[in-house]
Amino acid sequence: MSPRNRQVASYRMVLPSLIVALMLVVGLGRPADVRAGSEPQPVAPRPSILDPGDVPVFAYYYVWFSPGSWDRAKTDLPLLGAYNSADPDVIAQHIRWAREAGISGFIVSWKHEARLDAPLALLVNEARRQNFKLILLYESLDFQRNPLPASQVSSDVEWFLATYGSNPVFDVWGQPAVIWSGTWKFSSADVANVRATLRAPSKVLLLGSERSAADYAARSTLFDGDAYYWSSADPQQTPGYQKRLDDLAAAVRTTGGRWIAPIVPGFDARLVGGSSVVSRRSGDTYRASWAGAVSSGPSALGIISWNEFSENSHIEPSRSNQYTYLDLTAQLTGSPPFKPETQILPDVIGPPADAPTDSSELGPAVATREQLLSWLVTAALLGAIFFSAVRSRTRTA
């Protein structure tokens, strides 16, 4: 046999073994393909920056989005793209993200109309599947910020209680909790009538949205607590910020009510007619607001918001902020470090045309730098063995 033929024969003998070895290396070294719905591997929790103890953490959640909603009044967009609030995969991803960051539940904005009933049903089902809690935020003001008829408030909430009142996802403090948004626009007589119709507190805990201690104290017998949606205040610059929270909290506690303290990461609603701007300060605003909310002695914390993108108060992963605010939330709740690489929902639902396409931005399951380095070193060693074997066989032949 000629030297060339002997060399070819040697290649043929060694090459299959090399291919098998490489397949084993790739198979063993490849990271698990983490699909939507899988749970992240447990890791040791890190210390909380501000430990709220047993106080549950909620985030205000909006279910009114359709793909067309994202074309107007937005300076930032979700990492998930132009999603529809009635997409069950989106809802499932939101809850997974929230749970991983240490959030106990959502305060879901709703009134009784078809476009909101459908996503509410999906949200309730998914929340139950993932052991996630919900509080209802009833939107009692119309688009012009005028109050709806008190009779409609009663009938809408009655429908909600008949449909979901016994669902365990709403069992936060025993009875379902309903925050009545815009109570300051209603007379005390109207509130009393609605309360009687709903049979609060035996059937429902009816929380107001009063904005000062004096306002709440004047009508404390009509409510079972208060949730102040104070999204446009700056915890570092608004005069009397902490005193306002502390005084309102004290007024609520005086009559044994539930106090949901607001937390804001920032605010800018100029594209929807607002004028106030609260800078995020690279997370410092969020930290300061969280500290103020915790010190007020709340029954629950209410992050404003998960996904109010028009007011730029969102903590949902976005193009501008990426996962910054869920990572920070995980720190503040004392949860394990947030791991965005375990989330690959766009792989499942398919990103919209204008969604980010960079794999590192979407967070798919990709190899770490350490794994890639290991593969390269192993491949180099196998290559050296291969050529050494070929050279040896050629010489002995």
mmCIF file of C-alpha atoms in Angstrom:
data_model
loop_
_atom_site.group_PDB
_atom_site.id
_atom_site.type_symbol
_atom_site.label_atom_id
_atom_site.label_comp_id
_atom_site.label_asym_id
_atom_site.label_seq_id
_atom_site.Cartn_x
_atom_site.Cartn_y
_atom_site.Cartn_z
ATOM 1 C CA MET A 1 0.000 0.000 0.000
ATOM 2 C CA SER A 2 1.338 3.414 -0.930
ATOM 3 C CA PRO A 3 2.054 5.998 1.809
ATOM 4 C CA ARG A 4 -0.877 8.119 0.577
ATOM 5 C CA ASN A 5 -3.280 5.170 0.733
ATOM 6 C CA ARG A 6 -2.008 4.254 4.188
ATOM 7 C CA GLN A 7 -2.670 7.848 5.323
ATOM 8 C CA VAL A 8 -6.222 7.775 3.919
ATOM 9 C CA ALA A 9 -6.866 4.456 5.653
ATOM 10 C CA SER A 10 -5.629 5.918 8.911
ATOM 11 C CA TYR A 11 -8.022 8.862 8.564
ATOM 12 C CA ARG A 12 -10.887 6.462 7.944
ATOM 13 C CA MET A 13 -10.059 4.472 11.066
ATOM 14 C CA VAL A 14 -9.690 7.447 13.392
ATOM 15 C CA LEU A 15 -12.351 9.812 12.033
ATOM 16 C CA PRO A 16 -15.434 7.842 13.242
ATOM 17 C CA SER A 17 -14.059 7.769 16.784
ATOM 18 C CA LEU A 18 -13.438 11.499 16.671
ATOM 19 C CA ILE A 19 -16.975 12.208 15.449
ATOM 20 C CA VAL A 20 -18.482 10.086 18.246
ATOM 21 C CA ALA A 21 -16.319 11.855 20.826
ATOM 22 C CA LEU A 22 -17.337 15.280 19.573
ATOM 23 C CA MET A 23 -21.016 14.301 19.646
ATOM 24 C CA LEU A 24 -20.649 13.199 23.260
ATOM 25 C CA VAL A 25 -18.907 16.428 24.210
ATOM 26 C CA VAL A 26 -21.569 18.580 22.573
ATOM 27 C CA GLY A 27 -24.390 16.494 24.003
ATOM 28 C CA LEU A 28 -23.011 16.564 27.532
ATOM 29 C CA GLY A 29 -21.901 20.171 27.469
ATOM 30 C CA ARG A 30 -24.954 21.685 25.825
ATOM 31 C CA PRO A 31 -27.160 23.667 28.224
ATOM 32 C CA ALA A 32 -30.649 22.397 28.833
ATOM 33 C CA ASP A 33 -33.193 23.902 26.497
ATOM 34 C CA VAL A 34 -35.329 25.799 28.992
ATOM 35 C CA ARG A 35 -38.847 26.112 27.662
ATOM 36 C CA ALA A 36 -41.614 28.464 28.724
ATOM 37 C CA GLY A 37 -43.314 27.017 31.772
ATOM 38 C CA SER A 38 -40.230 25.340 33.226
ATOM 39 C CA GLU A 39 -39.085 26.398 36.661
ATOM 40 C CA PRO A 40 -35.635 27.937 37.201
ATOM 41 C CA GLN A 41 -33.155 25.846 39.156
ATOM 42 C CA PRO A 42 -33.170 26.757 42.871
ATOM 43 C CA VAL A 43 -30.310 28.937 44.032
ATOM 44 C CA ALA A 44 -29.360 30.284 47.421
ATOM 45 C CA PRO A 45 -31.301 33.483 48.261
ATOM 46 C CA ARG A 46 -29.346 36.685 48.702
ATOM 47 C CA PRO A 47 -29.998 39.118 51.536
ATOM 48 C CA SER A 48 -32.809 41.610 51.061
ATOM 49 C CA ILE A 49 -31.864 45.264 50.746
ATOM 50 C CA LEU A 50 -35.159 46.236 52.361
ATOM 51 C CA ASP A 51 -36.913 43.279 53.927
ATOM 52 C CA PRO A 52 -40.712 43.717 53.938
ATOM 53 C CA GLY A 53 -41.061 40.640 56.134
ATOM 54 C CA ASP A 54 -44.328 38.861 55.497
ATOM 55 C CA VAL A 55 -45.868 41.775 53.618
ATOM 56 C CA PRO A 56 -47.044 40.583 50.178
ATOM 57 C CA VAL A 57 -45.781 42.455 47.138
ATOM 58 C CA PHE A 58 -48.214 43.245 44.319
ATOM 59 C CA ALA A 59 -47.839 45.068 41.008
ATOM 60 C CA TYR A 60 -50.592 46.999 39.226
ATOM 61 C CA TYR A 61 -51.393 45.121 36.019
ATOM 62 C CA TYR A 62 -53.276 46.301 32.919
ATOM 63 C CA VAL A 63 -55.125 43.995 30.511
ATOM 64 C CA TRP A 64 -56.277 46.465 27.852
ATOM 65 C CA PHE A 65 -53.441 45.998 25.324
ATOM 66 C CA SER A 66 -53.903 44.922 21.715
ATOM 67 C CA PRO A 67 -51.148 44.937 19.053
ATOM 68 C CA GLY A 68 -52.347 48.374 17.919
ATOM 69 C CA SER A 69 -51.996 49.837 21.414
ATOM 70 C CA TRP A 70 -48.245 49.980 21.087
ATOM 71 C CA ASP A 71 -48.216 52.377 18.123
ATOM 72 C CA ARG A 72 -49.125 55.464 20.141
ATOM 73 C CA ALA A 73 -47.947 57.337 23.248
ATOM 74 C CA LYS A 74 -45.006 55.030 23.967
ATOM 75 C CA THR A 75 -41.335 55.862 24.469
ATOM 76 C CA ASP A 76 -40.461 52.298 25.453
ATOM 77 C CA LEU A 77 -41.793 48.895 24.413
ATOM 78 C CA PRO A 78 -41.930 45.461 26.064
ATOM 79 C CA LEU A 79 -39.252 42.908 25.319
ATOM 80 C CA LEU A 80 -42.144 40.633 24.352
ATOM 81 C CA GLY A 81 -43.050 42.992 21.521
ATOM 82 C CA ALA A 82 -46.492 44.349 20.596
ATOM 83 C CA TYR A 83 -48.417 41.807 22.612
ATOM 84 C CA ASN A 84 -52.116 41.219 23.135
ATOM 85 C CA SER A 85 -53.315 41.109 26.752
ATOM 86 C CA ALA A 86 -55.561 38.185 25.825
ATOM 87 C CA ASP A 87 -52.611 36.031 24.747
ATOM 88 C CA PRO A 88 -52.334 33.216 27.321
ATOM 89 C CA ASP A 89 -48.619 32.769 26.608
ATOM 90 C CA VAL A 90 -47.973 36.424 27.429
ATOM 91 C CA ILE A 91 -49.938 36.135 30.674
ATOM 92 C CA ALA A 92 -48.066 32.981 31.636
ATOM 93 C CA GLN A 93 -44.722 34.667 30.977
ATOM 94 C CA HIS A 94 -45.675 37.757 32.974
ATOM 95 C CA ILE A 95 -46.586 35.652 35.990
ATOM 96 C CA ARG A 96 -43.424 33.555 35.735
ATOM 97 C CA TRP A 97 -41.302 36.686 35.614
ATOM 98 C CA ALA A 98 -43.188 38.274 38.516
ATOM 99 C CA ARG A 99 -42.923 35.181 40.702
ATOM 100 C CA GLU A 100 -39.222 34.844 40.011
ATOM 101 C CA ALA A 101 -38.720 38.461 41.119
ATOM 102 C CA GLY A 102 -40.562 37.842 44.401
ATOM 103 C CA ILE A 103 -43.885 39.458 43.472
ATOM 104 C CA SER A 104 -46.847 37.777 45.196
ATOM 105 C CA GLY A 105 -49.579 38.857 42.807
ATOM 106 C CA PHE A 106 -51.074 41.430 40.476
ATOM 107 C CA ILE A 107 -53.585 44.184 41.187
ATOM 108 C CA VAL A 108 -55.537 43.806 37.969
ATOM 109 C CA SER A 109 -57.307 46.815 36.442
ATOM 110 C CA TRP A 110 -60.810 45.969 35.202
ATOM 111 C CA LYS A 111 -64.367 46.993 34.542
ATOM 112 C CA HIS A 112 -67.121 44.756 33.144
ATOM 113 C CA GLU A 113 -66.747 44.910 29.366
ATOM 114 C CA ALA A 114 -65.903 42.231 26.819
ATOM 115 C CA ARG A 115 -62.415 43.464 25.939
ATOM 116 C CA LEU A 116 -61.395 43.214 29.613
ATOM 117 C CA ASP A 117 -63.482 40.203 30.664
ATOM 118 C CA ALA A 118 -61.607 37.866 28.307
ATOM 119 C CA PRO A 119 -58.060 38.613 29.521
ATOM 120 C CA LEU A 120 -59.281 38.625 33.133
ATOM 121 C CA ALA A 121 -60.548 35.061 32.713
ATOM 122 C CA LEU A 122 -57.225 33.959 31.256
ATOM 123 C CA LEU A 123 -55.307 35.756 33.995
ATOM 124 C CA VAL A 124 -57.352 34.086 36.738
ATOM 125 C CA ASN A 125 -56.799 30.634 35.245
ATOM 126 C CA GLU A 126 -53.057 31.129 34.857
ATOM 127 C CA ALA A 127 -52.713 32.699 38.306
ATOM 128 C CA ARG A 128 -54.369 29.660 39.833
ATOM 129 C CA ARG A 129 -52.092 27.328 37.880
ATOM 130 C CA GLN A 130 -48.987 29.161 39.104
ATOM 131 C CA ASN A 131 -50.198 29.766 42.681
ATOM 132 C CA PHE A 132 -50.256 33.527 42.163
ATOM 133 C CA LYS A 133 -52.581 35.984 43.907
ATOM 134 C CA LEU A 134 -54.842 38.698 42.491
ATOM 135 C CA ILE A 135 -56.566 41.815 43.804
ATOM 136 C CA LEU A 136 -59.164 43.555 41.644
ATOM 137 C CA LEU A 137 -58.806 47.249 40.806
ATOM 138 C CA TYR A 138 -62.234 48.409 39.691
ATOM 139 C CA GLU A 139 -61.956 51.335 37.253
ATOM 140 C CA SER A 140 -64.956 53.503 38.084
ATOM 141 C CA LEU A 141 -64.016 56.553 35.993
ATOM 142 C CA ASP A 142 -64.621 56.877 32.265
ATOM 143 C CA PHE A 143 -62.096 58.060 29.677
ATOM 144 C CA GLN A 144 -62.832 61.704 30.550
ATOM 145 C CA ARG A 145 -62.268 60.891 34.258
ATOM 146 C CA ASN A 146 -65.935 61.245 35.114
ATOM 147 C CA PRO A 147 -67.532 58.783 37.556
ATOM 148 C CA LEU A 148 -69.656 55.930 36.262
ATOM 149 C CA PRO A 149 -73.158 55.563 37.729
ATOM 150 C CA ALA A 150 -72.975 54.033 41.197
ATOM 151 C CA SER A 151 -75.473 51.414 40.045
ATOM 152 C CA GLN A 152 -72.994 50.278 37.385
ATOM 153 C CA VAL A 153 -70.243 50.017 39.980
ATOM 154 C CA SER A 154 -72.485 47.745 42.045
ATOM 155 C CA SER A 155 -73.602 45.576 39.133
ATOM 156 C CA ASP A 156 -70.086 45.197 37.712
ATOM 157 C CA VAL A 157 -68.573 44.154 41.028
ATOM 158 C CA GLU A 158 -71.534 41.858 41.738
ATOM 159 C CA TRP A 159 -70.828 40.110 38.429
ATOM 160 C CA PHE A 160 -67.175 39.789 39.388
ATOM 161 C CA LEU A 161 -68.005 38.306 42.786
ATOM 162 C CA ALA A 162 -70.512 35.851 41.302
ATOM 163 C CA THR A 163 -67.938 34.748 38.731
ATOM 164 C CA TYR A 164 -64.702 34.765 40.733
ATOM 165 C CA GLY A 165 -65.577 35.427 44.369
ATOM 166 C CA SER A 166 -64.818 31.877 45.480
ATOM 167 C CA ASN A 167 -61.653 31.499 43.401
ATOM 168 C CA PRO A 168 -58.631 31.021 45.689
ATOM 169 C CA VAL A 169 -56.452 33.384 43.641
ATOM 170 C CA PHE A 170 -58.409 36.270 45.198
ATOM 171 C CA ASP A 171 -57.965 34.942 48.727
ATOM 172 C CA VAL A 172 -55.357 37.381 49.964
ATOM 173 C CA TRP A 173 -56.965 38.349 53.279
ATOM 174 C CA GLY A 174 -59.862 35.905 53.399
ATOM 175 C CA GLN A 175 -62.539 37.600 51.327
ATOM 176 C CA PRO A 176 -61.746 38.889 47.811
ATOM 177 C CA ALA A 177 -60.285 42.388 47.894
ATOM 178 C CA VAL A 178 -61.603 45.022 45.483
ATOM 179 C CA ILE A 179 -59.940 48.426 45.222
ATOM 180 C CA TRP A 180 -62.469 51.003 44.074
ATOM 181 C CA SER A 181 -60.440 53.390 41.925
ATOM 182 C CA GLY A 182 -61.688 56.976 41.969
ATOM 183 C CA THR A 183 -63.695 56.878 45.188
ATOM 184 C CA TRP A 184 -63.043 60.598 45.722
ATOM 185 C CA LYS A 185 -65.378 61.261 42.781
ATOM 186 C CA PHE A 186 -68.340 59.603 44.522
ATOM 187 C CA SER A 187 -70.513 60.895 47.324
ATOM 188 C CA SER A 188 -70.513 59.141 50.668
ATOM 189 C CA ALA A 189 -74.139 58.170 50.044
ATOM 190 C CA ASP A 190 -73.184 56.456 46.784
ATOM 191 C CA VAL A 191 -70.315 54.615 48.443
ATOM 192 C CA ALA A 192 -72.566 53.499 51.288
ATOM 193 C CA ASN A 193 -75.168 52.155 48.848
ATOM 194 C CA VAL A 194 -72.574 50.235 46.858
ATOM 195 C CA ARG A 195 -71.067 48.836 50.044
ATOM 196 C CA ALA A 196 -74.452 47.631 51.252
ATOM 197 C CA THR A 197 -75.286 46.062 47.894
ATOM 198 C CA LEU A 198 -71.986 44.172 47.848
ATOM 199 C CA ARG A 199 -72.395 43.132 51.502
ATOM 200 C CA ALA A 200 -68.938 44.275 52.477
ATOM 201 C CA PRO A 201 -67.023 43.111 54.419
ATOM 202 C CA SER A 202 -68.734 39.714 54.743
ATOM 203 C CA LYS A 203 -68.586 39.007 50.982
ATOM 204 C CA VAL A 204 -65.838 41.351 49.844
ATOM 205 C CA LEU A 205 -63.229 43.710 51.263
ATOM 206 C CA LEU A 206 -63.941 47.079 49.666
ATOM 207 C CA LEU A 207 -60.863 49.298 49.638
ATOM 208 C CA GLY A 208 -60.990 52.958 48.740
ATOM 209 C CA SER A 209 -58.473 55.024 46.801
ATOM 210 C CA GLU A 210 -58.562 58.115 49.010
ATOM 211 C CA ARG A 211 -55.549 60.382 48.680
ATOM 212 C CA SER A 212 -55.035 61.870 52.144
ATOM 213 C CA ALA A 213 -55.434 60.932 55.779
ATOM 214 C CA ALA A 214 -58.201 63.502 56.232
ATOM 215 C CA ASP A 215 -60.159 62.201 53.251
ATOM 216 C CA TYR A 216 -59.942 58.619 54.458
ATOM 217 C CA ALA A 217 -60.737 59.439 58.082
ATOM 218 C CA ALA A 218 -63.896 61.272 57.011
ATOM 219 C CA ARG A 219 -65.224 58.090 55.357
ATOM 220 C CA SER A 220 -63.347 55.339 57.166
ATOM 221 C CA THR A 221 -66.543 53.443 58.043
ATOM 222 C CA LEU A 222 -67.284 53.037 54.325
ATOM 223 C CA PHE A 223 -64.042 51.240 53.471
ATOM 224 C CA ASP A 224 -62.045 48.212 54.569
ATOM 225 C CA GLY A 225 -58.765 49.851 53.674
ATOM 226 C CA ASP A 226 -57.105 52.083 51.125
ATOM 227 C CA ALA A 227 -54.781 51.812 48.135
ATOM 228 C CA TYR A 228 -53.288 55.131 47.132
ATOM 229 C CA TYR A 229 -52.281 55.172 43.442
ATOM 230 C CA TRP A 230 -49.610 57.853 43.819
ATOM 231 C CA SER A 231 -47.603 57.326 40.657
ATOM 232 C CA SER A 232 -46.443 60.860 39.814
ATOM 233 C CA ALA A 233 -44.763 61.766 43.119
ATOM 234 C CA ASP A 234 -41.002 61.792 43.582
ATOM 235 C CA PRO A 235 -39.944 60.056 46.812
ATOM 236 C CA GLN A 236 -36.731 62.078 46.828
ATOM 237 C CA GLN A 237 -38.070 65.521 45.935
ATOM 238 C CA THR A 238 -41.838 65.808 46.506
ATOM 239 C CA PRO A 239 -42.332 67.881 49.694
ATOM 240 C CA GLY A 240 -43.943 65.914 52.521
ATOM 241 C CA TYR A 241 -43.804 62.638 50.592
ATOM 242 C CA GLN A 242 -43.137 60.339 53.537
ATOM 243 C CA LYS A 243 -45.438 62.186 55.934
ATOM 244 C CA ARG A 244 -48.324 61.870 53.494
ATOM 245 C CA LEU A 245 -47.828 58.102 53.324
ATOM 246 C CA ASP A 246 -47.369 57.710 57.068
ATOM 247 C CA ASP A 247 -50.436 59.801 57.919
ATOM 248 C CA LEU A 248 -52.652 57.951 55.450
ATOM 249 C CA ALA A 249 -51.374 54.611 56.725
ATOM 250 C CA ALA A 250 -52.132 55.627 60.314
ATOM 251 C CA ALA A 251 -55.661 56.708 59.383
ATOM 252 C CA VAL A 252 -56.307 53.343 57.737
ATOM 253 C CA ARG A 253 -54.912 51.361 60.663
ATOM 254 C CA THR A 254 -57.010 53.310 63.165
ATOM 255 C CA THR A 255 -60.116 51.464 61.985
ATOM 256 C CA GLY A 256 -58.355 48.164 61.264
ATOM 257 C CA GLY A 257 -58.213 48.620 57.503
ATOM 258 C CA ARG A 258 -55.773 47.224 54.938
ATOM 259 C CA TRP A 259 -53.156 49.672 53.682
ATOM 260 C CA ILE A 260 -51.560 49.073 50.263
ATOM 261 C CA ALA A 261 -48.556 51.391 50.038
ATOM 262 C CA PRO A 262 -47.490 52.691 46.607
ATOM 263 C CA ILE A 263 -44.049 52.099 45.095
ATOM 264 C CA VAL A 264 -42.922 53.878 41.927
ATOM 265 C CA PRO A 265 -39.840 53.346 39.720
ATOM 266 C CA GLY A 266 -40.359 56.591 37.774
ATOM 267 C CA PHE A 267 -43.011 58.476 35.830
ATOM 268 C CA ASP A 268 -43.438 60.374 32.560
ATOM 269 C CA ALA A 269 -46.926 60.776 31.093
ATOM 270 C CA ARG A 270 -46.264 63.746 28.818
ATOM 271 C CA LEU A 271 -47.353 61.813 25.725
ATOM 272 C CA VAL A 272 -50.811 61.341 27.258
ATOM 273 C CA GLY A 273 -51.289 64.889 28.488
ATOM 274 C CA GLY A 274 -49.358 64.794 31.753
ATOM 275 C CA SER A 275 -46.705 67.252 32.876
ATOM 276 C CA SER A 276 -44.928 65.578 35.797
ATOM 277 C CA VAL A 277 -41.683 63.722 35.210
ATOM 278 C CA VAL A 278 -39.993 61.576 37.844
ATOM 279 C CA SER A 279 -36.549 60.376 36.818
ATOM 280 C CA ARG A 280 -35.726 56.740 37.464
ATOM 281 C CA ARG A 281 -32.167 57.660 38.520
ATOM 282 C CA SER A 282 -30.841 54.236 37.532
ATOM 283 C CA GLY A 283 -33.055 52.526 40.104
ATOM 284 C CA ASP A 284 -32.512 54.943 42.995
ATOM 285 C CA THR A 285 -36.072 56.295 42.735
ATOM 286 C CA TYR A 286 -37.409 52.748 43.017
ATOM 287 C CA ARG A 287 -35.234 51.999 46.038
ATOM 288 C CA ALA A 288 -36.260 55.211 47.806
ATOM 289 C CA SER A 289 -39.941 54.652 47.073
ATOM 290 C CA TRP A 290 -39.726 51.069 48.295
ATOM 291 C CA ALA A 291 -38.076 52.186 51.523
ATOM 292 C CA GLY A 292 -40.785 54.780 52.125
ATOM 293 C CA ALA A 293 -43.569 52.294 51.459
ATOM 294 C CA VAL A 294 -42.085 49.695 53.804
ATOM 295 C CA SER A 295 -41.605 52.229 56.603
ATOM 296 C CA SER A 296 -45.299 53.194 56.460
ATOM 297 C CA GLY A 297 -46.234 49.781 57.867
ATOM 298 C CA PRO A 298 -48.324 48.442 54.973
ATOM 299 C CA SER A 299 -50.566 45.403 54.712
ATOM 300 C CA ALA A 300 -49.210 45.004 51.180
ATOM 301 C CA LEU A 301 -46.898 46.814 48.798
ATOM 302 C CA GLY A 302 -48.300 48.005 45.463
ATOM 303 C CA ILE A 303 -45.755 48.551 42.682
ATOM 304 C CA ILE A 304 -46.974 51.131 40.148
ATOM 305 C CA SER A 305 -46.776 49.436 37.751
ATOM 306 C CA TRP A 306 -46.114 46.204 35.905
ATOM 307 C CA ASN A 307 -47.050 47.492 32.449
ATOM 308 C CA GLU A 308 -48.346 51.077 32.349
ATOM 309 C CA PHE A 309 -46.074 51.953 29.439
ATOM 310 C CA SER A 310 -47.890 55.178 28.512
ATOM 311 C CA GLU A 311 -46.933 56.662 31.888
ATOM 312 C CA ASN A 312 -43.481 55.060 31.893
ATOM 313 C CA SER A 313 -44.000 53.571 35.333
ATOM 314 C CA HIS A 314 -43.493 49.975 34.164
ATOM 315 C CA ILE A 315 -41.130 47.382 35.605
ATOM 316 C CA GLU A 316 -41.934 44.760 32.965
ATOM 317 C CA PRO A 317 -38.800 43.863 30.968
ATOM 318 C CA SER A 318 -38.520 46.394 28.170
ATOM 319 C CA ARG A 319 -36.216 47.497 25.396
ATOM 320 C CA SER A 320 -34.906 50.467 27.363
ATOM 321 C CA ASN A 321 -34.690 48.882 30.804
ATOM 322 C CA GLN A 322 -34.172 45.229 29.871
ATOM 323 C CA TYR A 323 -34.521 43.145 33.081
ATOM 324 C CA THR A 324 -33.143 45.841 35.386
ATOM 325 C CA TYR A 325 -36.281 46.358 37.461
ATOM 326 C CA LEU A 326 -37.092 42.691 37.945
ATOM 327 C CA ASP A 327 -33.531 42.095 39.065
ATOM 328 C CA LEU A 328 -33.849 45.029 41.463
ATOM 329 C CA THR A 329 -37.237 43.762 42.669
ATOM 330 C CA ALA A 330 -35.680 40.369 43.380
ATOM 331 C CA GLN A 331 -33.028 42.105 45.479
ATOM 332 C CA LEU A 332 -35.609 44.137 47.390
ATOM 333 C CA THR A 333 -37.807 41.115 48.115
ATOM 334 C CA GLY A 334 -34.873 38.938 49.140
ATOM 335 C CA SER A 335 -35.543 36.507 46.288
ATOM 336 C CA PRO A 336 -32.856 34.518 44.461
ATOM 337 C CA PRO A 337 -31.070 36.506 41.739
ATOM 338 C CA PHE A 338 -33.315 37.079 38.752
ATOM 339 C CA LYS A 339 -32.145 34.983 35.778
ATOM 340 C CA PRO A 340 -33.477 36.308 32.467
ATOM 341 C CA GLU A 341 -31.681 33.585 30.532
ATOM 342 C CA THR A 342 -34.300 31.114 31.758
ATOM 343 C CA GLN A 343 -37.020 32.966 29.853
ATOM 344 C CA ILE A 344 -37.591 32.319 26.149
ATOM 345 C CA LEU A 345 -41.238 33.139 25.539
ATOM 346 C CA PRO A 346 -40.573 34.815 22.141
ATOM 347 C CA ASP A 347 -39.266 31.411 21.017
ATOM 348 C CA VAL A 348 -42.739 30.042 21.773
ATOM 349 C CA ILE A 349 -45.153 32.737 20.609
ATOM 350 C CA GLY A 350 -42.976 34.177 17.854
ATOM 351 C CA PRO A 351 -41.762 37.773 18.113
ATOM 352 C CA PRO A 352 -43.685 40.512 16.297
ATOM 353 C CA ALA A 353 -42.000 42.016 13.271
ATOM 354 C CA ASP A 354 -40.660 44.929 15.290
ATOM 355 C CA ALA A 355 -39.618 42.897 18.319
ATOM 356 C CA PRO A 356 -35.956 42.586 19.282
ATOM 357 C CA THR A 357 -34.278 39.774 17.386
ATOM 358 C CA ASP A 358 -30.943 39.620 19.153
ATOM 359 C CA SER A 359 -30.944 36.337 21.050
ATOM 360 C CA SER A 360 -29.201 37.808 24.072
ATOM 361 C CA GLU A 361 -31.896 40.478 24.322
ATOM 362 C CA LEU A 362 -34.759 38.015 24.171
ATOM 363 C CA GLY A 363 -33.138 35.790 26.741
ATOM 364 C CA PRO A 364 -33.144 32.320 25.115
ATOM 365 C CA ALA A 365 -31.291 29.375 26.575
ATOM 366 C CA VAL A 366 -27.788 29.909 25.183
ATOM 367 C CA ALA A 367 -24.406 28.567 26.245
ATOM 368 C CA THR A 368 -22.414 30.496 28.808
ATOM 369 C CA ARG A 369 -18.930 31.749 28.021
ATOM 370 C CA GLU A 370 -17.503 29.097 30.353
ATOM 371 C CA GLN A 371 -19.301 26.331 28.442
ATOM 372 C CA LEU A 372 -18.109 27.637 25.087
ATOM 373 C CA LEU A 373 -14.540 27.828 26.354
ATOM 374 C CA SER A 374 -14.802 24.259 27.630
ATOM 375 C CA TRP A 375 -16.047 23.066 24.236
ATOM 376 C CA LEU A 376 -13.221 24.827 22.408
ATOM 377 C CA VAL A 377 -10.561 23.384 24.715
ATOM 378 C CA THR A 378 -12.035 19.893 24.366
ATOM 379 C CA ALA A 379 -12.207 20.211 20.580
ATOM 380 C CA ALA A 380 -8.576 21.355 20.482
ATOM 381 C CA LEU A 381 -7.474 18.387 22.587
ATOM 382 C CA LEU A 382 -9.408 15.954 20.416
ATOM 383 C CA GLY A 383 -7.891 17.521 17.324
ATOM 384 C CA ALA A 384 -4.405 17.091 18.750
ATOM 385 C CA ILE A 385 -5.129 13.448 19.585
ATOM 386 C CA PHE A 386 -6.510 12.889 16.095
ATOM 387 C CA PHE A 387 -3.492 14.274 14.250
ATOM 388 C CA SER A 388 -1.110 12.518 16.639
ATOM 389 C CA ALA A 389 -2.832 9.207 15.941
ATOM 390 C CA VAL A 390 -2.729 9.777 12.194
ATOM 391 C CA ARG A 391 0.952 10.682 12.321
ATOM 392 C CA SER A 392 1.731 7.640 14.450
ATOM 393 C CA ARG A 393 -0.134 5.230 12.172
ATOM 394 C CA THR A 394 1.555 6.721 9.129
ATOM 395 C CA ARG A 395 4.987 6.213 10.638
ATOM 396 C CA THR A 396 4.358 2.624 11.763
ATOM 397 C CA ALA A 397 2.875 1.710 8.407
#
